[in-house]
Amino acid sequence: MDKETLVQLYPVMVGHRRYLHRHPELSFKEKETSGYVAGHLKRMGIELITGIGGTGIIGRIRGGKPGKTVAFRADMDALPIQDEKQCDYASQVPGVMHACGHDGHTATLLALAEYYSSRREEVEGNIVLIFQPAEEVCPGGARSMIEAGALNDVDVIYGVHLWTPIPIGTAGSAPGALMASNDDFVIELRGKGGHGGMPHMAIDSVVAASALVLQLQSIVSRSVDPLQPAVLTIGSIQGGMAQNVIADRCRLSGTVRCFNEETRTMIARLVRQVVEGTAAAYGAEAEIAYTTGYPSLINHKQEYDRFYSIAGPEAGLKPVLAAPIMPAEDFAYYLKEVPGCFVLVGAGNKDKGIIYPHHHPKFDIDEESMLHAATLLVAMREAYCLENKA
């Protein structure tokens, strides 16, 4: 590994990241971002497939020597959040910002493209660069990338998430489950409107919805094995327009997170049962739209072991065994197809005031985490190729 070149590429990463941070785009709308990435890859002479799932890009670098094919992935989408940071690279798009570090992921992968394209003749095997749209919203962009051939002939895949809950200089992952599955639901309750002073003449959808919120919470607390982590959250409830009017309709939406597929299936079944039963008990009608989202992200143990063994001596990071977390990631789809590992690279730094969590209006990263991520990914690829020489 040429660490000096990676260090020299660090200002390039910062430049890419700050440009993308100023110009964020929402999921499935990453048109300008995709054009920016494609333009730089074309300048490097990298083979490209563009327009996947609308804005996705697959780049391929063919090495000058025989060997394995290793894939790296970055996500490109931003979030519908108003940027509240006071800095010269704050978002210039009202109501949209990179509040999860995807700009840093994209910048890191662009730097890796520069690193490997400049030394093609030395590279053993091939390198696949996956710039994916729409990680933040289901159905996500990973499946369209896979369907377009992103993993054709790929032997292993690596990805990182720049992660502010852990400090700069640290990297965490886990063998097996690292991130949860996610399913979403929307419930429409229909009652009978009426006067607030005459509730006996109406069917109150808000009261039915209130009871339903409490009943849904009992699914995890009373039906799920306490040794199987699971979360059911009602994120929104909307009903009624005036203080003296009984609402005829109320809408709830929520999310379910877990790691075990049997638990996931059971919760989906019980949500439907509880919704139907509670609505009937209050004389209301109910309609539920239940969307199955990303599967749990399951790292391959051999690739986790590779990360843990080389993160310190090769990348200068402190490796830690990460506890599984309930946020979801559609990198999970890639890991269902080929071996690989997803790593949380520390990006928080209290000394620099980088303390805000992901999806917060003041979210930022310690940009040195991009150099750490790039060094780690190069080290993991080299370790894999050394172990699997043709």
Coordinates of C-alpha atoms in Angstrom, one line a residue:
M1 CA 0.0 0.0 0.0
D2 CA 1.3 3.4 -0.9
K3 CA 0.2 5.4 2.1
E4 CA 2.0 8.5 0.9
T5 CA -0.2 8.7 -2.2
L6 CA -3.3 8.3 0.0
V7 CA -2.2 11.2 2.2
Q8 CA -1.6 13.3 -0.9
L9 CA -5.1 12.4 -2.0
Y10 CA -6.6 13.6 1.2
P11 CA -7.1 17.3 0.1
V12 CA -8.8 15.8 -3.0
M13 CA -11.2 13.9 -0.8
V14 CA -12.0 17.1 1.2
G15 CA -12.6 19.0 -2.0
H16 CA -15.0 16.4 -3.4
R17 CA -16.8 16.1 0.0
R18 CA -17.3 19.9 0.4
Y19 CA -18.6 20.3 -3.1
L20 CA -21.1 17.5 -2.6
H21 CA -22.0 18.8 0.8
R22 CA -22.9 22.2 -0.8
H23 CA -24.9 20.5 -3.5
P24 CA -26.9 17.7 -1.9
E25 CA -29.7 15.8 -3.7
L26 CA -32.4 13.6 -2.4
S27 CA -32.8 9.8 -3.0
F28 CA -33.4 8.9 -6.6
K29 CA -32.8 12.5 -7.6
E30 CA -29.0 12.5 -7.6
K31 CA -28.7 13.7 -11.1
E32 CA -26.0 16.4 -10.6
T33 CA -24.1 14.2 -8.1
S34 CA -24.1 11.4 -10.6
G35 CA -22.8 13.7 -13.3
Y36 CA -20.1 15.0 -11.0
V37 CA -18.9 11.5 -10.2
A38 CA -19.1 10.3 -13.8
G39 CA -17.2 13.2 -15.0
H40 CA -14.3 12.5 -12.7
L41 CA -14.3 8.8 -13.5
K42 CA -14.2 9.5 -17.2
R43 CA -11.3 11.8 -16.7
M44 CA -9.5 8.9 -15.1
G45 CA -10.3 6.6 -18.1
I46 CA -12.4 4.2 -16.0
E47 CA -15.0 2.0 -17.8
L48 CA -18.4 3.1 -16.8
I49 CA -22.0 2.0 -16.8
T50 CA -24.3 5.0 -15.9
G51 CA -28.0 5.6 -15.3
I52 CA -28.5 2.5 -13.2
G53 CA -31.7 2.9 -11.2
G54 CA -31.8 6.5 -12.6
T55 CA -28.5 7.8 -11.3
G56 CA -26.3 4.8 -10.2
I57 CA -22.8 4.3 -11.6
I58 CA -20.6 1.2 -11.9
G59 CA -16.9 1.8 -12.7
R60 CA -14.4 -1.0 -13.4
I61 CA -10.6 -0.8 -13.3
R62 CA -8.9 -3.7 -15.0
G63 CA -5.6 -4.4 -13.4
G64 CA -2.5 -5.3 -15.3
K65 CA -2.0 -8.6 -13.5
P66 CA -4.3 -11.6 -12.9
G67 CA -6.1 -11.8 -9.6
K68 CA -9.4 -11.4 -7.8
T69 CA -12.1 -8.8 -8.3
V70 CA -12.9 -6.6 -5.3
A71 CA -15.8 -4.2 -5.1
F72 CA -16.2 -1.0 -3.1
R73 CA -19.5 0.8 -2.6
A74 CA -20.5 4.4 -1.8
D75 CA -24.0 5.8 -1.5
M76 CA -24.7 9.3 -2.9
D77 CA -28.1 10.5 -1.6
A78 CA -28.9 13.2 1.0
L79 CA -31.8 13.8 3.4
P80 CA -34.7 16.3 3.5
I81 CA -33.2 18.2 6.4
Q82 CA -32.4 21.9 6.7
D83 CA -28.6 22.4 7.2
E84 CA -28.0 24.5 10.4
K85 CA -24.2 24.4 10.4
Q86 CA -22.3 27.7 10.1
C87 CA -19.5 26.8 7.7
D88 CA -18.4 27.7 4.2
Y89 CA -19.4 24.2 2.9
A90 CA -23.0 24.2 4.3
S91 CA -25.7 23.1 2.0
Q92 CA -26.8 25.6 -0.6
V93 CA -30.1 23.7 -1.2
P94 CA -32.9 24.7 1.1
G95 CA -34.3 21.8 3.1
V96 CA -31.8 19.3 1.8
M97 CA -28.4 18.3 3.4
H98 CA -25.9 15.5 3.7
A99 CA -26.8 14.6 7.2
C100 CA -25.5 11.0 7.2
G101 CA -22.0 11.2 5.6
H102 CA -22.8 9.9 2.2
D103 CA -20.9 12.8 0.7
G104 CA -17.9 11.6 2.5
H105 CA -18.4 8.0 1.3
T106 CA -18.6 9.2 -2.3
A107 CA -15.5 11.4 -1.9
T108 CA -13.6 8.5 -0.4
L109 CA -14.5 6.2 -3.3
L110 CA -13.5 8.9 -5.9
A111 CA -10.1 9.1 -4.2
L112 CA -9.8 5.3 -4.4
A113 CA -10.6 5.5 -8.1
E114 CA -7.8 8.0 -8.5
Y115 CA -5.4 5.8 -6.4
Y116 CA -6.0 2.7 -8.4
S117 CA -6.4 4.2 -11.9
S118 CA -3.0 5.7 -11.6
R119 CA -1.4 2.3 -11.0
R120 CA -3.4 0.0 -13.2
E121 CA -0.4 -2.0 -14.3
E122 CA 0.5 -2.9 -10.7
V123 CA -3.0 -3.9 -9.8
E124 CA -3.7 -7.6 -9.5
G125 CA -7.2 -8.5 -10.7
N126 CA -10.0 -6.0 -11.1
I127 CA -11.7 -3.3 -9.0
V128 CA -15.4 -2.5 -9.2
L129 CA -16.5 0.9 -8.0
I130 CA -20.2 1.1 -7.0
F131 CA -21.7 4.6 -6.7
Q132 CA -25.2 3.9 -5.5
P133 CA -28.3 6.1 -5.3
A134 CA -31.0 6.1 -2.7
E135 CA -29.7 4.3 0.4
E136 CA -32.0 6.4 2.6
V137 CA -35.4 5.3 1.3
C138 CA -36.8 1.9 0.5
P139 CA -36.7 0.1 -1.9
G140 CA -33.1 1.6 -2.0
G141 CA -30.6 1.6 -4.8
A142 CA -28.6 -1.6 -4.0
R143 CA -30.9 -4.0 -5.7
S144 CA -31.0 -2.1 -9.0
M145 CA -27.1 -2.0 -8.9
I146 CA -27.0 -5.8 -8.4
E147 CA -29.5 -6.4 -11.1
A148 CA -27.4 -4.3 -13.5
G149 CA -24.4 -6.5 -12.9
A150 CA -22.5 -4.6 -10.2
L151 CA -21.5 -7.9 -8.6
N152 CA -20.8 -9.9 -11.8
D153 CA -17.5 -11.7 -11.2
V154 CA -17.0 -10.0 -7.9
D155 CA -15.2 -12.1 -5.3
V156 CA -15.6 -9.9 -2.3
I157 CA -17.2 -6.5 -1.4
Y158 CA -16.2 -3.9 1.2
G159 CA -18.1 -0.8 2.4
V160 CA -17.8 1.8 5.1
H161 CA -20.0 4.2 7.0
L162 CA -18.3 7.3 8.4
W163 CA -19.9 7.1 11.9
T164 CA -19.9 10.0 14.4
P165 CA -21.0 8.0 17.4
I166 CA -17.5 6.6 17.6
P167 CA -14.4 8.7 17.8
I168 CA -11.9 9.5 15.1
G169 CA -9.2 6.9 14.9
T170 CA -11.5 4.0 15.8
A171 CA -13.3 1.5 13.5
G172 CA -15.9 -1.0 14.5
S173 CA -17.6 -3.9 12.9
A174 CA -19.0 -7.3 13.9
P175 CA -19.0 -10.9 12.6
G176 CA -22.6 -11.7 11.7
A177 CA -25.4 -9.2 12.3
L178 CA -24.3 -5.6 12.5
M179 CA -27.4 -3.6 11.4
A180 CA -31.1 -4.4 11.6
S181 CA -33.7 -5.1 9.0
N182 CA -36.3 -2.3 8.6
D183 CA -39.9 -2.5 7.7
D184 CA -42.3 0.4 7.5
F185 CA -46.1 0.6 7.8
V186 CA -48.9 3.2 7.4
I187 CA -52.2 2.7 9.0
E188 CA -55.4 4.5 8.1
L189 CA -58.2 4.5 10.6
R190 CA -61.7 5.5 9.5
G191 CA -64.4 6.3 12.1
K192 CA -67.4 8.6 12.0
G193 CA -67.0 12.4 12.5
G194 CA -69.1 14.4 14.8
H195 CA -69.4 17.2 17.3
G196 CA -66.9 17.3 20.1
G197 CA -69.7 17.7 22.6
M198 CA -71.6 14.7 21.3
P199 CA -69.1 11.8 21.2
H200 CA -71.9 9.2 21.5
M201 CA -73.0 10.1 18.0
A202 CA -69.6 9.5 16.4
I203 CA -66.8 7.0 16.2
D204 CA -63.6 8.7 17.3
S205 CA -60.7 7.7 15.1
V206 CA -58.2 9.6 17.3
V207 CA -59.3 7.6 20.4
A208 CA -59.0 4.4 18.4
A209 CA -55.5 5.5 17.2
S210 CA -54.4 6.3 20.7
A211 CA -55.4 2.8 21.9
L212 CA -53.7 1.3 18.9
V213 CA -50.4 3.0 19.7
L214 CA -50.4 1.4 23.1
Q215 CA -51.5 -2.0 21.8
L216 CA -48.7 -2.0 19.2
Q217 CA -46.1 -1.4 21.8
S218 CA -47.2 -4.6 23.5
I219 CA -46.0 -6.7 20.5
V220 CA -42.3 -6.3 21.3
S221 CA -42.7 -6.3 25.1
R222 CA -45.1 -9.3 25.3
S223 CA -44.7 -11.4 22.1
V224 CA -41.0 -11.1 21.1
D225 CA -38.4 -13.3 22.8
P226 CA -36.5 -10.9 25.2
L227 CA -33.3 -12.3 23.8
Q228 CA -34.1 -11.2 20.3
P229 CA -33.6 -7.5 19.8
A230 CA -36.6 -5.7 18.2
V231 CA -38.0 -2.2 18.0
L232 CA -41.4 -1.0 16.9
T233 CA -41.7 2.8 16.7
I234 CA -44.8 4.9 15.9
G235 CA -43.1 7.9 14.2
S236 CA -46.2 10.0 13.3
I237 CA -49.9 10.3 14.1
Q238 CA -52.1 12.7 12.3
G239 CA -55.8 13.2 12.9
G240 CA -58.3 16.0 13.3
M241 CA -58.4 19.7 12.4
A242 CA -60.3 21.4 15.3
Q243 CA -60.6 21.2 19.0
N244 CA -64.4 20.6 18.9
V245 CA -64.6 18.2 16.0
I246 CA -64.3 14.4 16.4
A247 CA -62.1 13.3 13.6
D248 CA -63.4 10.7 11.2
R249 CA -59.9 9.7 10.0
C250 CA -56.5 9.3 11.6
R251 CA -53.2 8.2 10.1
L252 CA -50.3 6.5 11.8
S253 CA -47.0 5.5 10.5
G254 CA -44.1 3.6 12.0
T255 CA -41.1 1.3 11.6
V256 CA -40.0 -2.1 12.7
R257 CA -36.4 -3.1 13.3
C258 CA -35.0 -6.5 14.2
F259 CA -32.3 -9.0 13.3
N260 CA -34.0 -12.4 13.3
E261 CA -36.1 -13.2 10.2
E262 CA -38.6 -15.3 12.2
T263 CA -39.1 -12.4 14.6
R264 CA -39.5 -10.1 11.6
T265 CA -42.2 -12.3 10.1
M266 CA -44.0 -12.7 13.4
I267 CA -44.1 -8.9 14.1
A268 CA -45.5 -8.2 10.6
R269 CA -48.3 -10.7 11.3
L270 CA -49.1 -9.4 14.8
V271 CA -49.1 -5.8 13.6
R272 CA -51.9 -6.7 11.2
Q273 CA -53.8 -8.6 13.8
V274 CA -53.6 -5.8 16.4
V275 CA -54.6 -3.2 13.9
E276 CA -57.7 -5.1 12.8
G277 CA -58.7 -6.1 16.4
T278 CA -58.2 -2.7 17.9
A279 CA -60.1 -0.9 15.1
A280 CA -63.0 -3.3 15.4
A281 CA -63.1 -2.9 19.2
Y282 CA -63.7 0.9 18.7
G283 CA -66.2 0.4 15.8
A284 CA -63.7 1.8 13.3
E285 CA -62.3 0.5 10.0
A286 CA -58.6 0.1 9.3
E287 CA -56.4 -0.2 6.3
I288 CA -52.7 -1.0 6.7
A289 CA -49.9 -0.8 4.1
Y290 CA -46.9 -2.8 5.4
T291 CA -43.7 -2.4 3.4
T292 CA -40.9 -5.0 3.8
G293 CA -37.6 -3.1 3.6
Y294 CA -33.9 -3.9 3.9
P295 CA -32.8 -7.2 5.4
S296 CA -30.4 -7.3 8.3
L297 CA -26.8 -6.6 7.4
I298 CA -24.8 -9.8 8.0
N299 CA -21.1 -9.6 7.8
H300 CA -19.1 -12.6 6.7
K301 CA -16.9 -13.7 9.6
Q302 CA -13.8 -14.3 7.6
E303 CA -13.9 -10.8 6.2
Y304 CA -14.7 -9.3 9.6
D305 CA -11.6 -11.2 10.9
R306 CA -9.6 -9.6 8.1
F307 CA -10.8 -6.2 9.1
Y308 CA -9.9 -6.7 12.8
S309 CA -6.5 -8.1 12.0
I310 CA -5.3 -5.4 9.6
A311 CA -7.1 -2.2 10.9
G312 CA -4.4 -1.5 13.4
P313 CA -1.1 -2.5 11.8
E314 CA -2.0 -1.5 8.3
A315 CA -4.5 1.4 8.6
G316 CA -3.5 2.8 12.0
L317 CA -6.9 2.5 13.5
K318 CA -8.1 1.0 16.7
P319 CA -10.5 -1.9 15.8
V320 CA -13.4 -2.6 18.1
L321 CA -16.1 -5.2 18.2
A322 CA -19.2 -3.2 17.5
A323 CA -22.5 -4.0 19.2
P324 CA -25.3 -4.5 16.7
I325 CA -27.3 -1.3 16.0
M326 CA -30.9 -0.8 14.9
P327 CA -30.4 1.6 11.9
A328 CA -30.6 -0.3 8.6
E329 CA -28.4 -0.3 5.5
D330 CA -29.1 -1.7 2.0
F331 CA -25.5 -2.7 1.8
A332 CA -27.1 -5.8 3.3
Y333 CA -28.2 -6.8 -0.2
Y334 CA -24.7 -7.0 -1.5
L335 CA -23.6 -9.2 1.4
K336 CA -26.4 -11.7 0.6
E337 CA -24.8 -12.2 -2.8
V338 CA -21.0 -12.2 -2.1
P339 CA -18.7 -12.3 0.9
G340 CA -17.8 -9.0 2.4
C341 CA -17.7 -6.7 5.4
F342 CA -19.2 -3.4 6.3
V343 CA -17.3 -1.2 8.7
L344 CA -18.2 1.8 10.9
V345 CA -15.3 4.2 10.7
G346 CA -15.1 6.7 13.5
A347 CA -15.9 10.3 12.4
G348 CA -16.8 12.0 15.7
N349 CA -14.5 14.5 17.4
K350 CA -15.5 16.4 20.5
D351 CA -12.4 18.6 20.3
K352 CA -13.6 19.9 17.0
G353 CA -17.3 20.2 18.0
I354 CA -18.3 17.3 15.8
I355 CA -20.7 15.8 18.3
Y356 CA -24.1 15.7 16.5
P357 CA -25.7 12.4 15.6
H358 CA -26.6 11.2 12.1
H359 CA -29.7 12.9 10.6
H360 CA -29.3 16.0 12.8
P361 CA -29.4 19.5 11.3
K362 CA -25.9 20.2 12.5
F363 CA -24.4 16.9 11.5
D364 CA -20.8 17.0 10.3
I365 CA -17.8 14.6 10.2
D366 CA -14.2 14.9 11.0
E367 CA -12.9 14.8 7.5
E368 CA -9.8 12.9 8.4
S369 CA -12.1 9.9 8.7
M370 CA -12.2 9.8 4.9
L371 CA -8.4 9.2 4.8
H372 CA -8.9 6.5 7.5
A373 CA -11.6 4.9 5.5
A374 CA -9.6 5.0 2.2
T375 CA -6.5 3.5 3.9
L376 CA -8.6 0.8 5.6
L377 CA -10.3 -0.2 2.3
V378 CA -7.0 -0.4 0.4
A379 CA -5.5 -2.5 3.2
M380 CA -8.4 -4.9 3.2
R381 CA -8.2 -5.3 -0.5
E382 CA -4.5 -6.0 -0.4
A383 CA -4.9 -8.5 2.5
Y384 CA -7.6 -10.3 0.6
C385 CA -5.6 -10.5 -2.6
L386 CA -2.5 -11.6 -0.8
E387 CA -4.4 -14.5 0.8
N388 CA -6.2 -15.4 -2.5
K389 CA -3.4 -15.2 -5.0
A390 CA -4.2 -16.9 -8.3

